[in-house]
Coordinates of N, CA and C in Angstrom, one line a residue:
M1 N 78.8 133.3 -43.1 CA 79.5 134.4 -42.4 C 78.8 134.7 -41.1
D2 N 79.6 134.6 -40.0 CA 79.1 134.9 -38.7 C 79.1 136.4 -38.4
Q3 N 78.0 137.1 -38.8 CA 78.0 138.5 -38.8 C 77.8 139.0 -37.4
E4 N 77.2 138.2 -36.5 CA 77.0 138.7 -35.1 C 78.3 138.7 -34.3
S5 N 79.2 137.9 -34.7 CA 80.5 137.8 -33.9 C 81.6 138.7 -34.5
S6 N 81.3 139.3 -35.7 CA 82.2 140.1 -36.4 C 81.7 141.5 -36.5
Q7 N 82.5 142.5 -36.4 CA 82.1 143.9 -36.6 C 81.9 144.2 -38.1
M8 N 80.7 144.7 -38.4 CA 80.4 144.9 -39.8 C 81.1 146.2 -40.3
N9 N 81.8 146.2 -41.3 CA 82.4 147.4 -41.9 C 81.4 148.0 -42.9
T10 N 81.6 149.3 -43.1 CA 80.7 150.1 -44.0 C 81.4 150.2 -45.4
I11 N 80.7 149.7 -46.4 CA 81.3 149.8 -47.8 C 80.4 150.7 -48.6
Q12 N 81.0 151.7 -49.2 CA 80.2 152.7 -50.0 C 80.8 152.7 -51.4
V13 N 80.0 152.5 -52.4 CA 80.5 152.5 -53.8 C 79.9 153.7 -54.5
F14 N 80.7 154.6 -55.0 CA 80.3 155.8 -55.6 C 80.5 155.7 -57.1
R15 N 79.4 156.0 -57.9 CA 79.5 155.9 -59.3 C 79.0 157.1 -60.0
S16 N 79.4 157.4 -61.2 CA 78.9 158.5 -62.0 C 77.8 158.2 -62.9
G17 N 77.6 156.9 -63.2 CA 76.5 156.5 -64.1 C 77.1 156.4 -65.5
A18 N 78.3 156.9 -65.7 CA 78.9 156.9 -67.1 C 79.8 155.6 -67.3
E19 N 79.9 154.8 -66.3 CA 80.7 153.6 -66.4 C 80.1 152.6 -67.4
D20 N 80.9 151.6 -67.8 CA 80.5 150.6 -68.8 C 79.1 149.9 -68.3
R21 N 78.2 149.9 -69.2 CA 76.8 149.4 -68.8 C 76.9 147.9 -68.4
T22 N 77.7 147.1 -69.0 CA 77.8 145.7 -68.6 C 78.3 145.6 -67.2
A23 N 79.4 146.4 -66.9 CA 79.9 146.4 -65.5 C 78.9 146.9 -64.5
Q24 N 78.1 147.9 -64.9 CA 77.0 148.4 -64.0 C 76.0 147.3 -63.7
A25 N 75.6 146.6 -64.8 CA 74.6 145.5 -64.6 C 75.1 144.4 -63.7
V26 N 76.4 144.0 -63.9 CA 77.0 143.0 -63.1 C 77.0 143.4 -61.6
F27 N 77.5 144.7 -61.4 CA 77.6 145.2 -60.0 C 76.2 145.3 -59.4
A28 N 75.2 145.7 -60.1 CA 73.8 145.8 -59.6 C 73.4 144.5 -59.0
A29 N 73.7 143.4 -59.8 CA 73.3 142.1 -59.3 C 74.1 141.7 -58.1
D30 N 75.4 142.0 -58.1 CA 76.3 141.7 -56.9 C 75.8 142.5 -55.7
L31 N 75.4 143.8 -55.9 CA 75.0 144.6 -54.8 C 73.7 144.0 -54.2
N32 N 72.8 143.6 -55.0 CA 71.6 143.0 -54.4 C 71.9 141.8 -53.6
W33 N 72.8 140.9 -54.2 CA 73.2 139.7 -53.5 C 73.8 140.0 -52.2
A34 N 74.8 141.0 -52.2 CA 75.5 141.3 -51.0 C 74.5 141.8 -49.9
Q35 N 73.6 142.7 -50.3 CA 72.7 143.2 -49.3 C 71.8 142.1 -48.8
E36 N 71.4 141.1 -49.6 CA 70.7 140.0 -49.1 C 71.5 139.2 -48.1
Q37 N 72.8 139.2 -48.2 CA 73.6 138.5 -47.2 C 73.9 139.3 -46.0
G38 N 73.3 140.5 -45.9 CA 73.5 141.3 -44.7 C 74.7 142.2 -44.7
I39 N 75.4 142.2 -45.9 CA 76.6 143.1 -46.0 C 76.2 144.5 -46.0
N40 N 76.9 145.3 -45.2 CA 76.6 146.8 -45.1 C 77.2 147.5 -46.3
V41 N 76.6 147.5 -47.5 CA 77.1 148.1 -48.7 C 76.0 148.9 -49.3
A42 N 76.4 150.1 -49.9 CA 75.5 150.9 -50.6 C 76.1 151.5 -51.8
S43 N 75.3 151.7 -52.9 CA 75.7 152.3 -54.1 C 75.2 153.7 -54.2
L44 N 76.0 154.7 -54.4 CA 75.6 156.1 -54.3 C 76.2 156.9 -55.5
S45 N 75.6 158.0 -55.8 CA 76.1 158.9 -56.8 C 77.3 159.6 -56.3
I46 N 78.3 159.8 -57.2 CA 79.5 160.4 -56.9 C 79.3 161.8 -56.3
A47 N 78.2 162.5 -56.6 CA 77.8 163.8 -56.1 C 77.6 163.7 -54.6
M48 N 77.3 162.5 -54.0 CA 77.1 162.4 -52.6 C 78.3 162.0 -51.8
L49 N 79.5 162.0 -52.5 CA 80.7 161.6 -51.8 C 81.0 162.7 -50.8
P50 N 81.3 162.4 -49.5 CA 81.6 163.4 -48.5 C 82.8 164.2 -48.9
G51 N 82.7 165.5 -48.8 CA 83.9 166.4 -49.1 C 84.1 166.7 -50.5
M52 N 83.1 166.4 -51.4 CA 83.3 166.6 -52.8 C 83.5 168.1 -53.1
K53 N 82.9 169.0 -52.3 CA 83.0 170.4 -52.5 C 84.3 171.0 -52.0
D54 N 85.1 170.2 -51.2 CA 86.3 170.7 -50.7 C 87.5 170.3 -51.6
E55 N 87.8 171.2 -52.5 CA 88.8 170.9 -53.5 C 90.2 170.8 -53.0
S56 N 90.4 171.1 -51.7 CA 91.7 170.9 -51.1 C 91.9 169.5 -50.5
A57 N 90.8 168.7 -50.4 CA 90.9 167.4 -49.9 C 91.6 166.4 -50.9
G58 N 92.5 165.5 -50.3 CA 93.2 164.6 -51.2 C 92.3 163.8 -52.1
L59 N 91.2 163.2 -51.6 CA 90.4 162.4 -52.4 C 89.7 163.2 -53.5
T60 N 89.3 164.4 -53.1 CA 88.6 165.3 -54.1 C 89.6 165.6 -55.3
R61 N 90.8 165.9 -54.9 CA 91.8 166.3 -55.9 C 92.2 165.0 -56.8
F62 N 92.2 163.9 -56.2 CA 92.4 162.6 -56.9 C 91.3 162.4 -57.9
L63 N 90.0 162.7 -57.5 CA 88.9 162.5 -58.4 C 88.9 163.5 -59.6
L64 N 89.2 164.8 -59.2 CA 89.3 165.8 -60.2 C 90.4 165.5 -61.2
S65 N 91.6 165.1 -60.7 CA 92.7 164.8 -61.6 C 92.4 163.6 -62.5
G66 N 91.6 162.6 -62.0 CA 91.3 161.4 -62.8 C 90.3 161.7 -63.9
D67 N 89.4 162.7 -63.7 CA 88.5 163.1 -64.7 C 87.7 162.0 -65.3
G68 N 87.1 161.2 -64.4 CA 86.2 160.1 -64.8 C 87.0 158.7 -64.9
D69 N 88.3 158.7 -65.2 CA 89.0 157.5 -65.3 C 89.2 156.7 -64.1
V70 N 89.0 157.4 -62.9 CA 89.1 156.7 -61.6 C 87.8 156.1 -61.1
L71 N 86.7 156.4 -61.7 CA 85.4 155.9 -61.3 C 85.1 154.5 -61.8
P72 N 84.3 153.8 -61.0 CA 83.8 154.1 -59.7 C 84.8 154.0 -58.6
V73 N 84.5 154.6 -57.4 CA 85.4 154.5 -56.3 C 84.7 153.8 -55.1
T74 N 85.4 153.1 -54.3 CA 84.8 152.4 -53.2 C 85.5 152.8 -51.9
L75 N 84.8 153.2 -50.9 CA 85.3 153.6 -49.6 C 85.0 152.5 -48.6
L76 N 86.0 152.1 -47.8 CA 85.8 151.1 -46.7 C 86.0 151.9 -45.4
N77 N 84.9 152.0 -44.6 CA 84.9 152.8 -43.4 C 85.4 154.2 -43.6
G78 N 85.0 154.8 -44.8 CA 85.3 156.1 -45.1 C 86.6 156.4 -45.7
E79 N 87.4 155.3 -46.0 CA 88.7 155.5 -46.6 C 88.7 154.8 -48.0
L80 N 89.4 155.5 -48.9 CA 89.4 155.0 -50.3 C 90.2 153.6 -50.3
C81 N 89.5 152.6 -50.8 CA 90.2 151.3 -50.9 C 90.2 150.7 -52.3
L82 N 89.4 151.3 -53.2 CA 89.4 150.8 -54.6 C 88.9 151.9 -55.5
A83 N 89.6 152.0 -56.7 CA 89.1 153.0 -57.7 C 89.3 152.3 -59.1
G84 N 88.5 152.7 -60.0 CA 88.7 152.2 -61.4 C 87.9 151.1 -61.8
R85 N 87.2 150.4 -60.9 CA 86.3 149.3 -61.2 C 85.4 149.0 -60.0
Y86 N 84.3 148.3 -60.3 CA 83.5 147.9 -59.2 C 84.1 146.7 -58.4
P87 N 83.8 146.7 -57.1 CA 84.3 145.5 -56.3 C 83.5 144.2 -56.7
S88 N 84.2 143.1 -56.6 CA 83.6 141.8 -56.9 C 82.9 141.3 -55.6
R89 N 82.1 140.2 -55.8 CA 81.4 139.6 -54.7 C 82.4 139.2 -53.6
G90 N 83.5 138.5 -54.1 CA 84.5 138.1 -53.1 C 85.1 139.2 -52.3
E91 N 85.3 140.3 -52.9 CA 85.8 141.5 -52.2 C 84.8 142.0 -51.2
L92 N 83.6 142.1 -51.6 CA 82.5 142.6 -50.7 C 82.4 141.7 -49.5
I93 N 82.5 140.4 -49.7 CA 82.5 139.5 -48.5 C 83.7 139.7 -47.6
R94 N 84.9 139.8 -48.3 CA 86.1 139.9 -47.5 C 86.2 141.2 -46.7
W95 N 85.7 142.3 -47.4 CA 85.8 143.6 -46.8 C 84.7 143.8 -45.7
S96 N 83.7 143.0 -45.7 CA 82.5 143.3 -44.9 C 82.8 143.1 -43.4
T97 N 83.6 142.2 -43.0 CA 83.8 141.9 -41.6 C 85.3 141.8 -41.2
N98 N 86.2 141.6 -42.1 CA 87.6 141.5 -41.8 C 88.2 142.8 -41.2
D99 N 89.2 142.7 -40.4 CA 89.8 143.9 -39.8 C 90.9 144.4 -40.7
F100 N 90.6 145.5 -41.3 CA 91.5 146.1 -42.3 C 92.0 147.5 -41.7
S101 N 93.2 147.9 -42.1 CA 93.7 149.2 -41.8 C 94.7 149.7 -42.8
I102 N 94.8 151.0 -42.9 CA 95.8 151.5 -43.8 C 97.2 151.2 -43.3
I103 N 98.1 150.8 -44.2 CA 99.4 150.5 -43.8 C 100.1 151.6 -43.2
S104 N 100.8 151.4 -42.0 CA 101.6 152.5 -41.4 C 102.8 152.7 -42.2
G105 N 103.1 153.9 -42.5 CA 104.3 154.1 -43.4 C 104.0 153.6 -44.8
Q106 N 102.8 153.8 -45.3 CA 102.4 153.2 -46.5 C 103.3 153.4 -47.7
P107 N 103.4 152.5 -48.6 CA 104.3 152.6 -49.7 C 103.9 153.9 -50.5
N108 N 104.9 154.7 -51.0 CA 104.5 155.9 -51.7 C 105.0 155.8 -53.2
T109 N 105.3 154.6 -53.6 CA 105.6 154.4 -55.0 C 104.8 153.3 -55.6
L110 N 104.5 153.4 -56.9 CA 103.8 152.4 -57.7 C 104.8 151.9 -58.8
P111 N 105.4 150.7 -58.6 CA 106.3 150.2 -59.6 C 105.5 149.8 -60.9
I112 N 106.0 150.3 -62.0 CA 105.4 149.9 -63.3 C 106.6 149.4 -64.2
V113 N 106.4 148.2 -64.8 CA 107.4 147.7 -65.6 C 106.8 147.4 -67.0
W114 N 107.4 147.9 -68.0 CA 107.0 147.5 -69.4 C 108.2 146.8 -70.1
Q115 N 107.9 145.7 -70.7 CA 108.9 144.8 -71.3 C 108.6 144.6 -72.8
R116 N 109.6 144.8 -73.6 CA 109.3 144.5 -75.1 C 110.6 144.1 -75.8
L117 N 110.4 143.6 -77.0 CA 111.6 143.2 -77.8 C 112.3 144.5 -78.4
L118 N 113.6 144.4 -78.3 CA 114.4 145.4 -78.9 C 115.6 144.7 -79.7
D119 N 115.6 144.7 -81.0 CA 116.6 143.9 -81.7 C 117.9 144.6 -81.8
S120 N 118.9 144.0 -82.5 CA 120.3 144.5 -82.5 C 120.4 145.9 -83.1
N121 N 119.4 146.3 -83.9 CA 119.4 147.6 -84.5 C 118.6 148.6 -83.7
G122 N 118.1 148.2 -82.6 CA 117.4 149.1 -81.7 C 115.9 149.3 -82.1
D123 N 115.4 148.3 -83.0 CA 114.1 148.4 -83.5 C 113.1 147.5 -82.7
T124 N 111.9 147.8 -82.7 CA 110.9 146.9 -82.1 C 109.7 146.8 -83.1
C125 N 108.7 146.0 -82.8 CA 107.6 145.9 -83.7 C 106.6 147.0 -83.6
P126 N 105.7 147.2 -84.6 CA 104.7 148.3 -84.5 C 103.9 148.4 -83.3
R127 N 103.4 147.2 -82.8 CA 102.5 147.2 -81.7 C 103.3 147.6 -80.4
C128 N 104.5 147.1 -80.3 CA 105.3 147.5 -79.1 C 105.7 149.0 -79.2
R129 N 106.0 149.5 -80.4 CA 106.3 150.9 -80.5 C 105.1 151.7 -80.1
D130 N 103.9 151.3 -80.6 CA 102.7 152.1 -80.2 C 102.4 152.0 -78.7
T131 N 102.6 150.8 -78.2 CA 102.4 150.6 -76.7 C 103.3 151.5 -75.9
G132 N 104.6 151.6 -76.4 CA 105.6 152.4 -75.8 C 105.1 153.9 -75.6
D133 N 104.4 154.4 -76.7 CA 103.9 155.7 -76.6 C 102.8 155.8 -75.6
T134 N 101.9 154.8 -75.5 CA 100.8 154.9 -74.6 C 101.3 154.7 -73.2
V135 N 102.3 153.9 -73.0 CA 102.9 153.7 -71.6 C 103.4 155.0 -71.1
Q136 N 104.1 155.7 -71.9 CA 104.7 157.0 -71.5 C 103.6 158.0 -71.2
K137 N 102.5 158.0 -72.0 CA 101.4 159.0 -71.8 C 100.7 158.6 -70.5
A138 N 100.4 157.3 -70.3 CA 99.8 156.8 -69.1 C 100.6 157.1 -67.8
Y139 N 101.9 156.9 -67.9 CA 102.8 157.1 -66.8 C 102.7 158.6 -66.4
H140 N 102.8 159.5 -67.3 CA 102.7 160.9 -66.9 C 101.4 161.3 -66.4
R141 N 100.3 160.7 -67.0 CA 99.0 161.0 -66.5 C 98.8 160.5 -65.0
L142 N 99.3 159.3 -64.8 CA 99.2 158.7 -63.4 C 100.0 159.5 -62.4
Q143 N 101.1 160.1 -62.8 CA 101.8 161.0 -61.9 C 100.9 162.1 -61.4
A144 N 100.1 162.7 -62.3 CA 99.2 163.7 -61.9 C 98.0 163.2 -61.1
I145 N 97.4 162.1 -61.5 CA 96.3 161.5 -60.8 C 96.6 161.0 -59.4
L146 N 97.8 160.4 -59.2 CA 98.1 159.8 -57.9 C 98.8 160.7 -57.0
A147 N 99.2 161.9 -57.4 CA 99.9 162.8 -56.6 C 99.1 163.2 -55.3
P148 N 97.7 163.4 -55.5 CA 97.0 163.8 -54.3 C 96.9 162.7 -53.2
L149 N 97.2 161.4 -53.6 CA 97.2 160.3 -52.7 C 98.6 160.1 -52.1
G150 N 99.6 160.9 -52.5 CA 100.9 160.7 -52.1 C 101.6 159.5 -52.7
I151 N 101.2 159.1 -53.8 CA 101.8 157.9 -54.5 C 102.5 158.3 -55.8
E152 N 103.7 157.9 -55.9 CA 104.5 158.3 -57.1 C 104.7 157.1 -58.0
P153 N 104.3 157.1 -59.3 CA 104.6 156.0 -60.2 C 106.1 156.0 -60.5
R154 N 106.6 154.8 -60.7 CA 108.0 154.6 -61.1 C 108.0 153.7 -62.3
L155 N 108.5 154.1 -63.4 CA 108.5 153.3 -64.6 C 109.8 152.7 -65.0
E156 N 109.8 151.4 -65.2 CA 111.1 150.7 -65.7 C 110.8 150.1 -67.0
V157 N 111.6 150.4 -68.0 CA 111.5 149.8 -69.3 C 112.5 148.8 -69.6
V158 N 112.1 147.5 -69.9 CA 113.0 146.4 -70.0 C 113.1 146.0 -71.5
A159 N 114.3 145.7 -72.0 CA 114.5 145.3 -73.3 C 114.7 143.8 -73.4
L160 N 114.0 143.1 -74.3 CA 114.3 141.7 -74.6 C 115.1 141.6 -75.8
D161 N 116.2 140.8 -75.8 CA 117.0 140.7 -77.1 C 116.3 139.6 -77.9
E162 N 116.8 139.5 -79.1 CA 116.2 138.6 -80.1 C 116.2 137.1 -79.7
V163 N 117.2 136.7 -79.0 CA 117.3 135.3 -78.6 C 116.3 135.0 -77.5
T164 N 116.2 135.9 -76.5 CA 115.2 135.8 -75.5 C 113.8 135.8 -76.0
F165 N 113.5 136.7 -77.0 CA 112.2 136.8 -77.6 C 111.8 135.6 -78.3
A166 N 112.8 135.0 -79.1 CA 112.5 133.8 -79.9 C 112.1 132.6 -79.0
A167 N 112.6 132.6 -77.8 CA 112.3 131.5 -76.8 C 111.0 131.7 -76.1
A168 N 110.5 132.9 -76.1 CA 109.3 133.2 -75.3 C 108.6 134.5 -75.9
T169 N 108.0 134.3 -77.0 CA 107.4 135.5 -77.7 C 106.4 136.2 -76.9
M170 N 105.7 135.5 -76.1 CA 104.6 136.1 -75.3 C 105.1 137.0 -74.1
E171 N 106.4 137.0 -74.0 CA 107.0 137.9 -72.9 C 107.2 139.3 -73.4
S172 N 107.0 139.5 -74.7 CA 107.2 140.9 -75.2 C 105.8 141.7 -75.1
N173 N 106.0 143.0 -74.9 CA 104.8 143.9 -74.8 C 104.0 143.5 -73.5
R174 N 104.7 143.2 -72.4 CA 104.0 142.9 -71.2 C 104.2 144.1 -70.2
V175 N 103.2 144.3 -69.4 CA 103.2 145.4 -68.4 C 102.8 144.8 -67.0
W176 N 103.5 145.3 -66.0 CA 103.2 144.9 -64.6 C 103.0 146.2 -63.8
F177 N 102.1 146.1 -62.9 CA 101.8 147.2 -61.9 C 102.0 146.5 -60.5
S178 N 102.9 147.1 -59.7 CA 103.1 146.6 -58.4 C 103.4 145.1 -58.4
G179 N 104.1 144.6 -59.4 CA 104.5 143.2 -59.4 C 103.4 142.2 -60.0
L180 N 102.2 142.7 -60.3 CA 101.2 141.8 -60.9 C 101.0 142.3 -62.4
P181 N 100.7 141.3 -63.3 CA 100.5 141.6 -64.7 C 99.3 142.5 -64.8
L182 N 99.3 143.4 -65.9 CA 98.2 144.3 -66.2 C 96.9 143.5 -66.2
E183 N 96.9 142.3 -66.8 CA 95.6 141.6 -67.0 C 95.0 141.3 -65.6
D184 N 95.8 141.0 -64.6 CA 95.2 140.6 -63.3 C 94.5 141.8 -62.7
W185 N 94.9 143.0 -62.9 CA 94.3 144.2 -62.3 C 93.0 144.6 -63.0
I186 N 92.8 144.3 -64.3 CA 91.6 144.8 -65.0 C 90.7 143.7 -65.5
G187 N 91.1 142.4 -65.3 CA 90.2 141.3 -65.7 C 90.3 141.1 -67.2
A188 N 91.5 141.2 -67.7 CA 91.8 140.9 -69.2 C 92.5 139.6 -69.3
Q189 N 92.7 139.1 -70.6 CA 93.4 137.9 -70.9 C 94.4 138.2 -72.0
A190 N 95.5 137.5 -71.9 CA 96.5 137.6 -72.9 C 96.2 136.7 -74.1
G191 N 96.4 137.3 -75.3 CA 96.3 136.5 -76.5 C 97.5 136.7 -77.4
S192 N 97.4 136.3 -78.7 CA 98.5 136.5 -79.6 C 98.0 136.5 -81.0
S193 N 98.8 137.1 -81.9 CA 98.5 137.2 -83.3 C 99.8 137.4 -84.0
R194 N 99.8 137.1 -85.3 CA 101.0 137.2 -86.2 C 101.4 138.7 -86.2
C195 N 102.7 138.9 -86.0 CA 103.2 140.3 -86.0 C 104.1 140.5 -87.2
C196 N 104.9 141.6 -87.2 CA 105.7 141.9 -88.3 C 106.9 142.8 -87.8
G197 N 107.6 143.4 -88.7 CA 108.8 144.3 -88.2 C 109.8 143.4 -87.5
A198 N 110.2 143.9 -86.4 CA 111.3 143.3 -85.6 C 110.9 141.9 -85.2
C199 N 109.6 141.6 -85.1 CA 109.1 140.3 -84.6 C 109.2 139.2 -85.8
G200 N 109.4 139.7 -87.0 CA 109.4 138.8 -88.1 C 108.1 138.1 -88.3
D201 N 108.1 136.8 -88.5 CA 106.8 136.1 -88.7 C 106.3 135.5 -87.3
S202 N 106.9 135.9 -86.2 CA 106.5 135.3 -84.9 C 105.2 136.0 -84.5
D203 N 104.5 135.3 -83.6 CA 103.3 135.8 -83.0 C 103.7 136.8 -81.9
C204 N 103.0 137.8 -81.7 CA 103.3 138.8 -80.6 C 102.0 138.9 -79.7
R205 N 102.2 139.4 -78.5 CA 101.2 139.5 -77.5 C 100.0 140.4 -77.9
T206 N 98.8 140.0 -77.5 CA 97.7 140.9 -77.6 C 97.0 140.9 -76.3
L207 N 96.0 141.8 -76.1 CA 95.2 141.9 -74.9 C 93.8 141.8 -75.2
D208 N 93.1 140.9 -74.5 CA 91.6 140.7 -74.8 C 90.8 141.1 -73.5
I209 N 89.9 142.0 -73.8 CA 89.0 142.4 -72.7 C 87.7 142.9 -73.2
G210 N 86.6 142.5 -72.6 CA 85.3 143.0 -72.9 C 84.9 142.7 -74.4
G211 N 85.4 141.6 -74.9 CA 85.0 141.3 -76.3 C 85.9 142.0 -77.4
A212 N 86.8 142.8 -76.9 CA 87.7 143.5 -77.9 C 89.2 142.9 -77.7
T213 N 89.9 142.9 -78.8 CA 91.3 142.5 -78.8 C 92.2 143.7 -79.2
Y214 N 93.2 144.0 -78.4 CA 94.1 145.1 -78.7 C 95.5 144.6 -79.0
E215 N 96.1 145.0 -80.0 CA 97.5 144.7 -80.3 C 98.4 145.7 -79.5
A216 N 98.2 147.0 -79.6 CA 98.8 148.0 -78.8 C 97.9 148.2 -77.6
I217 N 98.5 148.3 -76.4 CA 97.7 148.5 -75.2 C 97.2 149.9 -75.1
P218 N 95.9 150.2 -75.0 CA 95.4 151.5 -74.9 C 95.8 152.2 -73.6
E219 N 95.9 153.5 -73.7 CA 96.3 154.4 -72.5 C 95.2 154.2 -71.4
S220 N 93.9 154.1 -71.8 CA 92.9 154.1 -70.8 C 93.0 152.8 -69.9
L221 N 93.4 151.7 -70.5 CA 93.5 150.5 -69.7 C 94.7 150.5 -68.8
L222 N 95.8 151.1 -69.3 CA 96.9 151.3 -68.4 C 96.6 152.2 -67.2
I223 N 95.9 153.3 -67.5 CA 95.5 154.2 -66.4 C 94.6 153.4 -65.4
R224 N 93.6 152.7 -65.9 CA 92.7 151.9 -65.0 C 93.5 151.0 -64.1
A225 N 94.4 150.2 -64.7 CA 95.2 149.3 -63.9 C 96.1 150.0 -62.9
G226 N 96.6 151.1 -63.3 CA 97.5 151.9 -62.3 C 96.7 152.4 -61.2
V227 N 95.5 152.9 -61.4 CA 94.6 153.4 -60.4 C 94.2 152.3 -59.4
I228 N 93.8 151.2 -60.0 CA 93.3 150.1 -59.1 C 94.5 149.6 -58.2
A229 N 95.7 149.4 -58.8 CA 96.8 149.0 -58.1 C 97.2 150.0 -57.0
A230 N 97.2 151.3 -57.4 CA 97.7 152.3 -56.4 C 96.8 152.4 -55.2
T231 N 95.5 152.4 -55.4 CA 94.5 152.6 -54.3 C 94.6 151.4 -53.4
Q232 N 94.9 150.2 -53.9 CA 95.0 149.1 -53.0 C 96.3 149.0 -52.3
L233 N 97.3 149.7 -52.8 CA 98.6 149.7 -52.1 C 98.6 150.3 -50.7
R234 N 97.6 151.1 -50.4 CA 97.5 151.8 -49.2 C 97.0 150.9 -48.0
W235 N 96.5 149.7 -48.4 CA 95.9 148.9 -47.4 C 96.7 147.6 -47.0
S236 N 96.2 146.9 -46.0 CA 96.9 145.7 -45.5 C 96.9 144.6 -46.6
D237 N 97.7 143.6 -46.4 CA 97.9 142.6 -47.4 C 96.6 141.9 -47.8
S238 N 95.7 141.8 -46.9 CA 94.4 141.0 -47.2 C 93.5 141.8 -48.1
V239 N 93.7 143.1 -48.2 CA 92.9 143.9 -49.2 C 93.6 143.8 -50.5
V240 N 94.9 143.9 -50.6 CA 95.7 143.9 -51.8 C 95.6 142.5 -52.4
A241 N 95.6 141.5 -51.6 CA 95.6 140.1 -52.1 C 94.3 139.8 -52.9
S242 N 93.2 140.6 -52.7 CA 92.0 140.4 -53.4 C 92.2 140.6 -54.9
A243 N 93.1 141.5 -55.2 CA 93.3 141.8 -56.6 C 93.8 140.6 -57.4
E244 N 94.7 139.8 -56.7 CA 95.3 138.7 -57.4 C 94.2 137.6 -57.7
S245 N 93.2 137.5 -56.9 CA 92.2 136.5 -57.1 C 90.9 137.1 -57.8
F246 N 91.0 138.3 -58.2 CA 89.8 139.0 -58.8 C 89.2 138.2 -59.9
C247 N 90.0 137.8 -60.9 CA 89.5 137.1 -62.1 C 89.4 135.6 -61.9
S248 N 90.3 135.1 -61.0 CA 90.3 133.6 -60.8 C 89.1 133.2 -60.1
T249 N 88.5 134.1 -59.3 CA 87.3 133.7 -58.5 C 86.0 134.3 -59.0
N250 N 86.2 135.2 -59.9 CA 85.0 135.9 -60.5 C 85.0 135.9 -62.0
N251 N 84.1 135.3 -62.6 CA 84.0 135.3 -64.1 C 83.3 136.5 -64.6
K252 N 83.1 137.5 -63.8 CA 82.4 138.7 -64.2 C 83.4 139.9 -64.2
C253 N 84.5 139.7 -64.9 CA 85.5 140.8 -64.9 C 85.0 142.0 -65.6
C254 N 85.4 143.2 -65.2 CA 84.9 144.4 -65.8 C 85.6 144.7 -67.1

């Protein structure tokens, strides 16, 4: 990296200390590495975030609405660029010198799509039914969390008929945020296991993350993905693109 010919950006990562310990340890190593490379990055307590005492500020209201689910947060030259997870090494490199700016006329909507099997009787399987409940809860929670940023979630629910499901069972119980699968935003992987109900004896989709496997998608993971996606919507394509390669270039997913 030719740091002398590029203007160094300031990266500040604010954490509460209550985040996942594995993620904290990974980021601590990444932070040391980045600082050794000359990257202008610092890790600070959330109490040191500028304007935290000003409850009328958009960022403060965002943090208060998120109630811990939006932490850690990363500021790039004083502007929010990531929330809900620690930045990766690749992101720290990319953000350190590249010329980024908030998009003029920034998108004010966060598209969310949830897709599941719905049979001819209007029934679905237990895990899709349970995920449907958590999707609705997460959607309403994201409305409150993202309002201070001027971003409105928009939820679309898609039904797969039995013929479509039989041809591609892994397409049921899928969620996308801003066009990217849930897994891409949070560093998870898709799996499968035998299901029941409307799925019959077919395998249905599961979600694997942090050594745990979920049949129904937890509300907390949906909120995390929504927060990560929404905060990066505000920035130029080169910032947003980093989310697509987060797990493909880093084996240290949070």
